[in-house]
Short mmCIF file of C-alpha atoms and ligand atoms in Angstrom, two decimals:
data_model
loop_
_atom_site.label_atom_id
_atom_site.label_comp_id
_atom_site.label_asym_id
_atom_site.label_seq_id
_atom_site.Cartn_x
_atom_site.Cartn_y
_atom_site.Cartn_z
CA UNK V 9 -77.10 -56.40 -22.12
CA UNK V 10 -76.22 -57.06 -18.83
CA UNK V 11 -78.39 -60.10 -16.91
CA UNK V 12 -79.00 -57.68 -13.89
CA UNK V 13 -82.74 -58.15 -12.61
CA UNK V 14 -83.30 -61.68 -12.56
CA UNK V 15 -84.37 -64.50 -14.78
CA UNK V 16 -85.09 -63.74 -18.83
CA UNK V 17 -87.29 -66.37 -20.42
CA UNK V 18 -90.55 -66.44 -21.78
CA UNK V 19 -93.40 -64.52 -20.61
CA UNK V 20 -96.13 -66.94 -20.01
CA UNK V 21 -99.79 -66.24 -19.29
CA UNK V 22 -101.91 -69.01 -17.91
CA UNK V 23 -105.72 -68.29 -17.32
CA UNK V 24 -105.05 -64.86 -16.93
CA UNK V 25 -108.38 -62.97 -16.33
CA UNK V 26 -109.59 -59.66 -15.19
CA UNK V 27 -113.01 -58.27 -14.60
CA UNK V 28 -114.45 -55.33 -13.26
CA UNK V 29 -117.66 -56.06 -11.19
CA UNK V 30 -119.86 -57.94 -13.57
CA UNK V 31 -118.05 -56.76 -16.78
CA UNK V 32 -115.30 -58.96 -18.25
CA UNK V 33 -112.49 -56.81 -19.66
CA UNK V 34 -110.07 -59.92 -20.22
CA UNK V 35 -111.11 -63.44 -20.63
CA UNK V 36 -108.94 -66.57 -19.49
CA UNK V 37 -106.25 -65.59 -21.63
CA UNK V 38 -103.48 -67.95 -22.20
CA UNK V 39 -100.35 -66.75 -24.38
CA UNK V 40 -96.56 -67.49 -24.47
CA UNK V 41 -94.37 -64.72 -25.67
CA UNK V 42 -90.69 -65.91 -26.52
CA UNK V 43 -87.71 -64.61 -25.31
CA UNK V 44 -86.62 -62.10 -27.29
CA UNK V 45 -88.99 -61.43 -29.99
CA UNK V 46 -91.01 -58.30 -30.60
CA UNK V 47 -95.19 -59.54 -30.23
CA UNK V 48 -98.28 -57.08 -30.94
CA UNK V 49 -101.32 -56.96 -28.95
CA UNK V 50 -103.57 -55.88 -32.00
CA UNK V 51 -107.52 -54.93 -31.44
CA UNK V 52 -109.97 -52.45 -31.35
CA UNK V 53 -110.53 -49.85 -28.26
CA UNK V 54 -111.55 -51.47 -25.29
CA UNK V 55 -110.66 -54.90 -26.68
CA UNK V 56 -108.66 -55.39 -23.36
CA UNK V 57 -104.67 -54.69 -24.58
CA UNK V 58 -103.78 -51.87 -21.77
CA UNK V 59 -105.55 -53.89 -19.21
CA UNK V 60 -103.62 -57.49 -20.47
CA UNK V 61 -100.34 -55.64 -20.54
CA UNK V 62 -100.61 -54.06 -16.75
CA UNK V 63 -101.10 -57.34 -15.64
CA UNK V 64 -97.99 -58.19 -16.90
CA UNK V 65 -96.08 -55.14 -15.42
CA UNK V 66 -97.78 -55.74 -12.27
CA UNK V 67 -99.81 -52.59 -12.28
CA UNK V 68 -103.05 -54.12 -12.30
CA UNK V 69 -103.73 -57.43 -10.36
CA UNK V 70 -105.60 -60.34 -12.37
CA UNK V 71 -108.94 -62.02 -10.96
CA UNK V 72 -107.46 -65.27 -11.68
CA UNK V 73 -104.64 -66.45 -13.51
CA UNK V 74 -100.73 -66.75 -13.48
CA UNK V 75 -97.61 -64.86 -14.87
CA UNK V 76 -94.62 -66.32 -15.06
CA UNK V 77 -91.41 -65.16 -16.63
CA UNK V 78 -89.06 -67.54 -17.51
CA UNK V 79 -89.49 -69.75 -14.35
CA UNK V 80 -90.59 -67.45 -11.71
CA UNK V 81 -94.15 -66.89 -10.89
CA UNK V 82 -94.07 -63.25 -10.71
CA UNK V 83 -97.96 -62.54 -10.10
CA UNK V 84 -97.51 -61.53 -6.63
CA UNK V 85 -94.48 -59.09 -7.39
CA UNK V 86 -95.58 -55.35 -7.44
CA UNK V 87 -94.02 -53.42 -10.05
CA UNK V 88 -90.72 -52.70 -9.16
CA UNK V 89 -90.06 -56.23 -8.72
CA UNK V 90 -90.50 -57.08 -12.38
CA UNK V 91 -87.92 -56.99 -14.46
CA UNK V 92 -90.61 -55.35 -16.85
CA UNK V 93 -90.60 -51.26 -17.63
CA UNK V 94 -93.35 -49.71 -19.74
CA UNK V 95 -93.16 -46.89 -22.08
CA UNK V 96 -96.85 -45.38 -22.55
CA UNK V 97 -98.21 -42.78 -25.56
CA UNK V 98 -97.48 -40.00 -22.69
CA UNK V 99 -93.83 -40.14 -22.99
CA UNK V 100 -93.88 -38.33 -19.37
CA UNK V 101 -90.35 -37.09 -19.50
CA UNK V 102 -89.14 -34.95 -16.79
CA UNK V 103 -89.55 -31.02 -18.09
CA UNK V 104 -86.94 -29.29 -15.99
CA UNK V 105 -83.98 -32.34 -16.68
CA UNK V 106 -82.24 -32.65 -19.47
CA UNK V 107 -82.31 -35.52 -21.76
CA UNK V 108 -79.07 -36.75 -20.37
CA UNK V 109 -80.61 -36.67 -16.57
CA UNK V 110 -83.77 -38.21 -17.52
CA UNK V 111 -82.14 -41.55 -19.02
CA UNK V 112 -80.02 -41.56 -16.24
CA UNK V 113 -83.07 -41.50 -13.93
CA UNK V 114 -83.04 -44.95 -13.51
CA UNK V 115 -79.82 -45.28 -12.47
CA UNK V 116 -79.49 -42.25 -10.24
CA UNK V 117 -82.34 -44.04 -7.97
CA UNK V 118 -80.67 -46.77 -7.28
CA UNK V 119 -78.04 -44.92 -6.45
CA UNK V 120 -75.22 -45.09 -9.11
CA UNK V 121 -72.36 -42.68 -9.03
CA UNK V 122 -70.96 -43.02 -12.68
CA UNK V 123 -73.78 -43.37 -15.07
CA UNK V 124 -71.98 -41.51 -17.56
CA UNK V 125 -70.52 -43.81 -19.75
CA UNK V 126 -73.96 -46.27 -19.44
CA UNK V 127 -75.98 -43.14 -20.41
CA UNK V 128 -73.73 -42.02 -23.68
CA UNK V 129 -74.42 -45.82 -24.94
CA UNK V 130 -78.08 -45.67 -24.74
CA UNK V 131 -78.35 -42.01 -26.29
CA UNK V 132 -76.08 -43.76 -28.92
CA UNK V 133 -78.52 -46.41 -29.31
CA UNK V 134 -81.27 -44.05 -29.73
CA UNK V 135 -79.56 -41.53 -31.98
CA UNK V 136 -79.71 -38.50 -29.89
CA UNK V 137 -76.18 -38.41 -28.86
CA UNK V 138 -76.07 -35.03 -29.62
CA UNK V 139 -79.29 -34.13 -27.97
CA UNK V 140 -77.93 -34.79 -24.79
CA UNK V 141 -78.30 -31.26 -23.16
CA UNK V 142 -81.33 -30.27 -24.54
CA UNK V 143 -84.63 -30.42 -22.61
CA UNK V 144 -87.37 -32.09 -23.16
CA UNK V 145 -89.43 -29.08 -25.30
CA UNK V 146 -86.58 -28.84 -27.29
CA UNK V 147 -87.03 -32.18 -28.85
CA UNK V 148 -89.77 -33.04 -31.52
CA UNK V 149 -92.50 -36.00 -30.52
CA UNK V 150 -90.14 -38.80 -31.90
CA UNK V 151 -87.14 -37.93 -30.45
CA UNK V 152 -88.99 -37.60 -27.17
CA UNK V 153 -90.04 -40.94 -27.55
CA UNK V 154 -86.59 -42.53 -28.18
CA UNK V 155 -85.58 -40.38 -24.83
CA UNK V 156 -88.92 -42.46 -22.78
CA UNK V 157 -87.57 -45.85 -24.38
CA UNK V 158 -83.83 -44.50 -23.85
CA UNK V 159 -84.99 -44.30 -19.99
CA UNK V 160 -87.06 -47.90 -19.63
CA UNK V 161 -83.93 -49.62 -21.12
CA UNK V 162 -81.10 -48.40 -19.11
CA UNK V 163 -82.72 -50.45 -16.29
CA UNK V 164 -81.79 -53.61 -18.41
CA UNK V 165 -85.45 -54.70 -18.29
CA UNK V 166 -86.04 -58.47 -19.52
CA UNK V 167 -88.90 -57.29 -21.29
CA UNK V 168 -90.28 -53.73 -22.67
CA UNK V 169 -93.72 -53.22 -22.44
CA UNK V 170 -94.68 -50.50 -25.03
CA UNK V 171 -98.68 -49.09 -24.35
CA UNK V 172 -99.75 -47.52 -28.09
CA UNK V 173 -96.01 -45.72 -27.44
CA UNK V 174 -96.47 -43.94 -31.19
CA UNK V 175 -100.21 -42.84 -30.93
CA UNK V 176 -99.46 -39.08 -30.74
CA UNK V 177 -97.28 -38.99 -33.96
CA UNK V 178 -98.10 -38.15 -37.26
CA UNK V 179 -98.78 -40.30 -39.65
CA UNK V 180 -95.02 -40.22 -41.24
CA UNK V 181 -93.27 -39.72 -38.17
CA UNK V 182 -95.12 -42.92 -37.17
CA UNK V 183 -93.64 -45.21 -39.74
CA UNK V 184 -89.79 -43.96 -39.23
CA UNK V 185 -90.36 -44.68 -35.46
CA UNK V 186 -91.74 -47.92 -36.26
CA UNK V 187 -88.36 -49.04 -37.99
CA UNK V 188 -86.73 -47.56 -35.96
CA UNK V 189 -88.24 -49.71 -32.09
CA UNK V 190 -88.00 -52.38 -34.46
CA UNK V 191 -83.72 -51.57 -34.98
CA UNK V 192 -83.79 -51.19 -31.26
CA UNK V 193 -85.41 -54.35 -30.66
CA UNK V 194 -82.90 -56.20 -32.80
CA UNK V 195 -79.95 -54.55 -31.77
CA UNK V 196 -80.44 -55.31 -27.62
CA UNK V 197 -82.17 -58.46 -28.12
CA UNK V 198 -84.81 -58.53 -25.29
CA UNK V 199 -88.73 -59.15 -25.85
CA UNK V 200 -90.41 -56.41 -26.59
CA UNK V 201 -94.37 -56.09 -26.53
CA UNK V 202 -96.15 -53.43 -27.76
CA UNK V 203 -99.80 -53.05 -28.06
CA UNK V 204 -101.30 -50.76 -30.89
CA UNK V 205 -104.83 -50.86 -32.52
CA UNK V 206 -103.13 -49.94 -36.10
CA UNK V 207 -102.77 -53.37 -38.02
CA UNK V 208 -99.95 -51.74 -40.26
CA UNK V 209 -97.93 -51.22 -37.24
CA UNK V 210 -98.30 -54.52 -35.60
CA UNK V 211 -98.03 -56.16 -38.88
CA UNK V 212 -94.43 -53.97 -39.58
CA UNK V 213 -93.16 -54.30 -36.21
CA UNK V 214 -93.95 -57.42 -34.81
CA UNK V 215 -92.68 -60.86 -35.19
CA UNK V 216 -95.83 -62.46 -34.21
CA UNK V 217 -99.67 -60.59 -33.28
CA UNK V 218 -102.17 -61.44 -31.40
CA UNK V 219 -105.45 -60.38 -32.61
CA UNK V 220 -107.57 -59.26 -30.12
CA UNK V 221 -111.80 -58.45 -29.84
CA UNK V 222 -113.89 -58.48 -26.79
CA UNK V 223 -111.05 -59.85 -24.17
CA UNK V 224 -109.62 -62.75 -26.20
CA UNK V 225 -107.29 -63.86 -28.51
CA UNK V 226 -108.65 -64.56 -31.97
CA UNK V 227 -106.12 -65.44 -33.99
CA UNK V 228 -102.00 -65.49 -33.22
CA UNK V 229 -99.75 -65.65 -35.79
CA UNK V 230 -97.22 -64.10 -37.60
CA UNK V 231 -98.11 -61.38 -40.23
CA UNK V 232 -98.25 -62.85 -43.43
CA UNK V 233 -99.67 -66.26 -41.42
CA UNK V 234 -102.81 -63.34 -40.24
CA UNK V 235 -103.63 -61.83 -43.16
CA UNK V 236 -102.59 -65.37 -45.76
CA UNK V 237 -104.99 -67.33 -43.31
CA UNK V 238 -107.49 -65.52 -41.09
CA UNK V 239 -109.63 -68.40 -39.26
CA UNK V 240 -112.52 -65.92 -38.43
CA UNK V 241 -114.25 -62.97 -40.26
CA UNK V 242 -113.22 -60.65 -37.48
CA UNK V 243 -109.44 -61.42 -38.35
CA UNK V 244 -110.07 -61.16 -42.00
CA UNK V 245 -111.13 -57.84 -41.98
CA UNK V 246 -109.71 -56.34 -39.06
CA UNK V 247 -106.22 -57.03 -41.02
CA UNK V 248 -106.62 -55.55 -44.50
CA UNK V 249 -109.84 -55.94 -46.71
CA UNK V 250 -111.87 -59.03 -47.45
CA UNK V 251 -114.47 -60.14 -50.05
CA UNK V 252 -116.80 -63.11 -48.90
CA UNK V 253 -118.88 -65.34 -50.80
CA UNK V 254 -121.51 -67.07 -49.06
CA UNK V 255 -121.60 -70.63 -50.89
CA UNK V 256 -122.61 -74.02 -50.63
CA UNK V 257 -119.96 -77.30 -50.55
CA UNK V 258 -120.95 -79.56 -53.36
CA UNK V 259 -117.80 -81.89 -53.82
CA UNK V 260 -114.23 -82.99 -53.59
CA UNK V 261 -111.49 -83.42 -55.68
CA UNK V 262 -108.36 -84.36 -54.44
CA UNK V 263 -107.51 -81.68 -51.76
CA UNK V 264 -109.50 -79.51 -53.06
CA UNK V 265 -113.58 -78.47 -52.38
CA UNK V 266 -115.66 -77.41 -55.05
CA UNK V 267 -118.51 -74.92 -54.09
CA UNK V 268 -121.55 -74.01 -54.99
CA UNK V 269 -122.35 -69.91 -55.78
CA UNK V 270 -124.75 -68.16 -57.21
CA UNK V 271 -125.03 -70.51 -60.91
CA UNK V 272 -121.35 -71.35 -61.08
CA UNK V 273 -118.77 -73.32 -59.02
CA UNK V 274 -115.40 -71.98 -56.97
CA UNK V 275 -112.53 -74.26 -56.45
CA UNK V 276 -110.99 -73.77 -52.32
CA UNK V 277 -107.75 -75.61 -51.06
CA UNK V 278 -109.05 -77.95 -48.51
CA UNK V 279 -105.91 -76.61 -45.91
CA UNK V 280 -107.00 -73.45 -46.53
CA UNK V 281 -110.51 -73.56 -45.62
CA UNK V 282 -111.75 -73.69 -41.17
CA UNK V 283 -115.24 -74.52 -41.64
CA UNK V 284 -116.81 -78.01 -42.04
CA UNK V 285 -116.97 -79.11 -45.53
CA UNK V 286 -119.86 -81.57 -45.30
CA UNK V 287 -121.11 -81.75 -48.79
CA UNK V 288 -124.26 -78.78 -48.49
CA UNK V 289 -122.64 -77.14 -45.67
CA UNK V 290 -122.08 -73.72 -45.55
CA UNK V 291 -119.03 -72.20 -46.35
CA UNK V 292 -118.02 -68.09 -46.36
CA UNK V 293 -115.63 -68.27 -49.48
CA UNK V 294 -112.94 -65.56 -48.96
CA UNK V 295 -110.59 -63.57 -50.85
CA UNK V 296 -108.10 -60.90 -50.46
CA UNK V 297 -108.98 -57.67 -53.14
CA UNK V 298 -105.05 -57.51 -54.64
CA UNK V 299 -105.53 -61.48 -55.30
CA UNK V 300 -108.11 -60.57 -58.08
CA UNK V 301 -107.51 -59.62 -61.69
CA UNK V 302 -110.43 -57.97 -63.69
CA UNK V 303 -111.12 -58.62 -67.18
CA UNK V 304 -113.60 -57.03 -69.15
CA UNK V 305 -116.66 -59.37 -70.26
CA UNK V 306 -115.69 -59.28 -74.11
CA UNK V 307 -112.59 -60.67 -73.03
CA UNK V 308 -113.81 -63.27 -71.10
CA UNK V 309 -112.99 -65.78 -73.19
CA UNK V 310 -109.03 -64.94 -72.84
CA UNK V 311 -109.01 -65.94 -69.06
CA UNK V 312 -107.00 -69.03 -68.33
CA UNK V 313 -109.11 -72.03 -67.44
CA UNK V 314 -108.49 -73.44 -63.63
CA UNK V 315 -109.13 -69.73 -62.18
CA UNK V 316 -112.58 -69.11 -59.93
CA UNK V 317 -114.22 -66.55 -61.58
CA UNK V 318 -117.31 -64.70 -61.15
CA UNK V 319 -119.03 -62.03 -62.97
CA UNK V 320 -119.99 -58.19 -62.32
CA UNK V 321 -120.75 -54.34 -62.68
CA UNK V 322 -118.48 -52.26 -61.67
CA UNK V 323 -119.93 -50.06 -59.36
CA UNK V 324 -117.20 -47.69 -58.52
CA UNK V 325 -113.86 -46.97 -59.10
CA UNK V 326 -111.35 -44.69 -57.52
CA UNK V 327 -107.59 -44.13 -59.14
CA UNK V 328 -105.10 -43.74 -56.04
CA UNK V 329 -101.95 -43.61 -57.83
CA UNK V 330 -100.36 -47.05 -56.95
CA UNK V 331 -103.15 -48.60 -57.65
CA UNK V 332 -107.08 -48.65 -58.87
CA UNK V 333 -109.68 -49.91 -56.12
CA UNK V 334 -112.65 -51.20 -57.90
CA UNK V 335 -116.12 -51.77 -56.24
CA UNK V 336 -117.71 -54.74 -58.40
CA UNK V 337 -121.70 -55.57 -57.52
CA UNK V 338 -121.52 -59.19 -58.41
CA UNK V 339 -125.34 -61.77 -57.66
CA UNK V 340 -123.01 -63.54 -55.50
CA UNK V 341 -121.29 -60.24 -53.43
CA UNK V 342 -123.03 -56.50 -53.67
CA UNK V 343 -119.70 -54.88 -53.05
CA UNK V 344 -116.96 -56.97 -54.31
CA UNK V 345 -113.61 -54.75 -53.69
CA UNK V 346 -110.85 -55.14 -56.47
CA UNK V 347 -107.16 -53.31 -56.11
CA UNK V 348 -105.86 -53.18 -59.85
CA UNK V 349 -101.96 -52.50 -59.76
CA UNK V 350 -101.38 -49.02 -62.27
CA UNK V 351 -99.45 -51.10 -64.67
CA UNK V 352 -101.40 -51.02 -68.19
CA UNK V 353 -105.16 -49.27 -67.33
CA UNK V 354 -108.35 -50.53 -69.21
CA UNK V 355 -109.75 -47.63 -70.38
CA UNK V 356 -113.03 -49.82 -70.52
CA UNK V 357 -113.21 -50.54 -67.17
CA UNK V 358 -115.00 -47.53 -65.72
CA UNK V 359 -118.24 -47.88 -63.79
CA UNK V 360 -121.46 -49.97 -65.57
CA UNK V 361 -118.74 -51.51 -67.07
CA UNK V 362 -119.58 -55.79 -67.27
CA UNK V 363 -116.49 -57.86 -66.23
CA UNK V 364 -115.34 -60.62 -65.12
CA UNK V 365 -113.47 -61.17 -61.62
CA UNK V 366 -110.74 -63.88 -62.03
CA UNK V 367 -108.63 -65.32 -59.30
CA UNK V 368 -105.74 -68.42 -58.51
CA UNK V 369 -108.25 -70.93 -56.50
CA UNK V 370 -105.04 -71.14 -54.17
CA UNK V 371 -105.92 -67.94 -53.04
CA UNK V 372 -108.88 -68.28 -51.38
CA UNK V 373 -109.98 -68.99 -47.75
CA UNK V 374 -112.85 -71.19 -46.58
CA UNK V 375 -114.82 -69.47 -43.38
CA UNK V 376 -117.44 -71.10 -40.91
CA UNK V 377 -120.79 -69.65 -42.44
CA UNK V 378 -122.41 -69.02 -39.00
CA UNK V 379 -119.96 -65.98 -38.42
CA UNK V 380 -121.09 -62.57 -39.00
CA UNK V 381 -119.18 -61.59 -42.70
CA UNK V 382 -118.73 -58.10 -41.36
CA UNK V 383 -117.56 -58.31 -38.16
CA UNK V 384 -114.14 -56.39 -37.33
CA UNK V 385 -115.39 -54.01 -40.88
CA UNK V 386 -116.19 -50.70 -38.36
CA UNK V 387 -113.37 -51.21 -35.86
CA UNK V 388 -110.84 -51.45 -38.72
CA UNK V 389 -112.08 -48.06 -40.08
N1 ATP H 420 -110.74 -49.63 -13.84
C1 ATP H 420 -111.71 -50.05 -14.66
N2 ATP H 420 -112.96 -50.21 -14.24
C2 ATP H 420 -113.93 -50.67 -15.05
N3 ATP H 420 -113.73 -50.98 -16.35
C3 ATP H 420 -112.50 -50.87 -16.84
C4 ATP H 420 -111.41 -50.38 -16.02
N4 ATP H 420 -110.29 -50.37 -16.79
C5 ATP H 420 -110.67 -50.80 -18.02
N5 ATP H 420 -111.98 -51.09 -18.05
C6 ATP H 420 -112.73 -51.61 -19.20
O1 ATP H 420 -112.09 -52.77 -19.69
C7 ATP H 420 -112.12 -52.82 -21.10
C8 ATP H 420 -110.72 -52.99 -21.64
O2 ATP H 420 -109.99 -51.82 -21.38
P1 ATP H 420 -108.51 -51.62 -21.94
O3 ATP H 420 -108.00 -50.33 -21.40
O4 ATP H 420 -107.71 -52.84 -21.65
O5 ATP H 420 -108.77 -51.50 -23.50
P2 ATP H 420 -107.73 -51.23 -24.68
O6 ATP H 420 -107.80 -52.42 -25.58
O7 ATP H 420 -106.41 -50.86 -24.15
O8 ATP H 420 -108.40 -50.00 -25.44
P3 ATP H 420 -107.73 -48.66 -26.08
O9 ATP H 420 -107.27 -49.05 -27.45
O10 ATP H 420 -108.89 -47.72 -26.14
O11 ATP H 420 -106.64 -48.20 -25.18
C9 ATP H 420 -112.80 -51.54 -21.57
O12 ATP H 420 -114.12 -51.83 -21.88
C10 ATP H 420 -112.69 -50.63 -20.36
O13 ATP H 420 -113.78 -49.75 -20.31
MG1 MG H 421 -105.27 -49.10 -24.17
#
């Protein structure tokens, strides 16, 4: 793409705020996004995304803060001056144009005579080439999509802002589009942001997500970083499913922390754990439910030594094809969730069934006790 509307660079955020009265809809935020990549804003409703990414367009004005892009302070710029378009869940397409007139929109306003061949690119790039004369109603949600991120990109923005742009798509429709902005992305090379409160999406899409809750960033990472190495319990279950383990530090060994839970002992990776590890301290012991194998008690004695392990009823268990979810009531964790891949089923383990819950000590995460173990658990519902 063409370098038309000024500098590229990074989109930097420094102290950005915004409040409304007495309420604080976006705390002193402050966030780099790099040139070109494709970054989430991931939370719950009202965590602040919409508000975090019209500051950035220029559509809302910050209570305090900075943006700059690239080099250029661009906080005092209205809108048009940004070389920022946004592409919101309302694809607001023009009803009476047809697809080929509203890409070309953009460049009609500012007064281009030949769009034509500019125009047949981006439909290319979009795959509705041969779409071109239809109108609007004729399309289905995700091709009317395409046509709104079709129109923000033939202004050569520096960076697409994209406002929960697949919310009114079903479920499957969803997931092709996702591949699909992320092809787009690839193929023109400019920064995308997109803001979503579906951690699939973000985690699909986006080179690196920042998890938001209550007008700050949580956690930033990328993907597998998130959901490998949540530092808080609002991460760790916001992103997937958790199990915690509230235990008790009782020693070192190399770089490694044993713990203390319920009557037996759990082995954590010192890098792997964000609480203090004074010896007696308080640690939430965490673990994701696809790290854990099940065995059932009589075969307890066939589990390889050097895995934590803890022991159980299962409470529940659903079959969902791929896989079995298991709810184990353990004395250390009343609702222990196990995901069994379908490989070879135990007819033994249905529910009332004793086992034993078996995991690689390298998968585990250590968690500052004073957090609440279920926060982020409703909003991820
Ligand atoms: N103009 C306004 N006046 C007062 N409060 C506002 C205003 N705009 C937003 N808020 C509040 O700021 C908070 C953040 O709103 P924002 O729209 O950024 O949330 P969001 O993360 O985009 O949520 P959603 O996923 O529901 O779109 C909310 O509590 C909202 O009620
Ligand atoms: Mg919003």
């Amino acid at each position: 793409m063409t370098n038309q509307t000024g500098p590229g660079g990074d989109v930097r955020l420094t102290g950005i705020a915004k409040t409304y009265g007495a309420f604080t809809a976006v705390h002193p935020l402050d966030l780099t996004v790099p040139q070109g990549s494709f970054f989430a804003l991931l939370g719950a409703s009202g965590c602040g995304k919409t508000t975090t990414l019209r500051m950035i367009a220029g559509l809302e004005e910050p209570s305090a803060g900075t943006v700059f892009l690239g080099d250029q302070d661009v906080t005092a710029l209205p809108p048009y001056k940004r070389p920022v378009n946004t592409v919101f869940q309302s694809y607001a397409l023009f009803p009476h144009l047809d697809i080929f007139e509203n890409v070309a929109f953009g460049l009609r306003r500012r007064g281009l005579k030949s769009v034509k061949k500019q125009v047949e690119e981006m439909l290319e790039l979009v795959q509705l080439g041969e779409q071109a004369r239809k109108k609007p109603h004729q399309l289905s949600g995700g091709q009317q999509q395409r046509v709104a991120v079709a129109r923000a990109l033939i202004n050569h923005p520096k960076v697409l802002l994209l406002d929960e742009p697949l919310g009114a798509l079903d479920l499957k429709l969803r997931r092709q589009m996702q591949l699909e902005l992320k092809r787009i992305q690839t193929e023109v090379g400019i920064t995308f942001i997109h803001v979503t409160h579906d951690q699939e999406e973000a985690m699909t899409m986006a080179d690196t997500v920042a998890v938001m809750n209550g007008g700050r960033v949580e956690q930033l990472g990328a993907p597998t970083d998130l959901y490998e190495n949540p530092r808080t319990t609002f991460v760790a279950n916001f992103l997937g499913t958790s199990n915690f383990i509230e235990a008790e530090v009782d020693s070192r060994s190399g770089e490694e922390i044993v713990l203390k839970a319920g009557g037996g002992k759990l082995v954590l990776p010192e890098a792997r754990c964000s609480a203090p590890t004074a010896t007696g301290g308080k640690v939430l012991v965490g673990v994701r439910p696809e790290k854990i194998s099940l065995s059932h008690a009589d075969d307890a004695g066939e589990i390889p030594e050097g895995r934590n392990r803890i022991t159980g009823r299962i409470a529940d268990s659903s079959f969902i094809g791929v896989s079995t979810q298991y709810v184990v009531d353990s004395p250390v964790c009343s609702d222990f969730e196990v995901y069994a891949q379908n490989i070879d089923r135990d007819p033994r383990l249905v529910p009332g069934a004793e086992v034993v819950l078996h995991w690689n000590p390298a998968h585990t995460f250590g968690l500052d006790a004073a957090q609440d173990a279920d926060a982020g658990v409703e909003e991820a519902a």
